[in-house]
XYZ file of C-alpha atoms in Angstrom:
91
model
C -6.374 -141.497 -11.812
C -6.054 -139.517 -8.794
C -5.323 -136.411 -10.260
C -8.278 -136.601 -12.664
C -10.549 -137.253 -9.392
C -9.019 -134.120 -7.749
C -9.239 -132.222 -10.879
C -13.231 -133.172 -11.088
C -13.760 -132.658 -7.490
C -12.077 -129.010 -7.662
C -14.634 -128.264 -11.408
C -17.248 -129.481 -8.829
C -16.609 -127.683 -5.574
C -15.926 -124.256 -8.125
C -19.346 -124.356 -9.712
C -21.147 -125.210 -6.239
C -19.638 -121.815 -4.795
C -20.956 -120.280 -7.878
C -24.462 -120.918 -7.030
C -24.125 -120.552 -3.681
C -23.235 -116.887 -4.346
C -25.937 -116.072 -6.809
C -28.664 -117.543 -4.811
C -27.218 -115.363 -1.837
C -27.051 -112.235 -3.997
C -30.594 -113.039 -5.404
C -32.057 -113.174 -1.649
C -30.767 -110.185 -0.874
C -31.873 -108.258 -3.812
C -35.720 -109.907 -3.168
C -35.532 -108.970 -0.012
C -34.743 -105.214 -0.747
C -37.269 -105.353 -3.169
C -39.711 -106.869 -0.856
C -38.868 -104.117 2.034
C -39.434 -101.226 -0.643
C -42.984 -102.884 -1.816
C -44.199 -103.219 2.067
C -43.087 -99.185 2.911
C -44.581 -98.127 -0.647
C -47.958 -99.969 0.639
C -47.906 -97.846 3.828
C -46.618 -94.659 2.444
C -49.510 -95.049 0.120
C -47.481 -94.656 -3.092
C -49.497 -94.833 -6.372
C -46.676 -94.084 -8.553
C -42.922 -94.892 -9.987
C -40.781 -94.634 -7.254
C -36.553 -95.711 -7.092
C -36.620 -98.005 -3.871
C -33.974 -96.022 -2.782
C -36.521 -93.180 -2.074
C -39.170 -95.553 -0.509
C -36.335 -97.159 1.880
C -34.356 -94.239 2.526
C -31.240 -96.368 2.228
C -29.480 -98.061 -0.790
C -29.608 -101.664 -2.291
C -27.199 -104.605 -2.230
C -24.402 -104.217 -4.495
C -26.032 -106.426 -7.156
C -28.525 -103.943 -7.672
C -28.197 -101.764 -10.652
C -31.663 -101.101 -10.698
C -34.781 -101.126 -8.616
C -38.542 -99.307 -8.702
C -41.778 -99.310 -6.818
C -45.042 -98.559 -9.150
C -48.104 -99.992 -10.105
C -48.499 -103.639 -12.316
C -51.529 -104.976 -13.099
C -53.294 -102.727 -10.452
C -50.909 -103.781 -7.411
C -48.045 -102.226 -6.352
C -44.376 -104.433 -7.252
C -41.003 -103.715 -7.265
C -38.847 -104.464 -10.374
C -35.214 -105.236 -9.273
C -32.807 -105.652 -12.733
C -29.164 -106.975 -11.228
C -26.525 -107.792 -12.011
C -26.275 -109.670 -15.626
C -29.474 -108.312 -16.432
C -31.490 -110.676 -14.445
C -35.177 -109.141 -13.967
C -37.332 -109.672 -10.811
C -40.059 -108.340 -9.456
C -41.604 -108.886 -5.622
C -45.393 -108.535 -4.332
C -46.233 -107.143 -1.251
């Protein structure tokens, strides 16, 4: 019985670290994004634009992909990571 508890515990301990570290890759990718939208705002960009350029620096490592431009008549940044998740941040 106690090896089935430890065995449970250990499944349960392994996917809690595995959230932990997508959440934390997640925040850091938003807040990249988030960074490039505010400097596109005051550089007054109108069009598509790699963060990259905006920022002057590169993103997180979980960032294959990220671009300033225009959506629905405000700018946004669409960040693709890792896995193919999508996101896009708002000034």
């Amino acid at each position: 019985m106690r090896t089935f508890g430890l065995i449970v515990l250990a499944f349960v301990t392994g996917v809690g670290l595995m959230v932990a570290a997508l959440s934390w890759q997640g925040r850091a990718a938003r807040e990249y994004a988030g960074e490039a939208v505010r400097a596109a705002v005051r550089a007054g960009i109108t069009q598509e634009t790699p963060c990259a350029a905006v920022l002057k620096r590169e993103p997180p490592a979980t960032v294959q992909n990220c671009v300033v431009g225009v959506q629905d008549g405000q700018l946004a940044a669409t960040v693709t990571l890792e896995g193919g998740r999508v996101s896009v941040a708002r000034p």
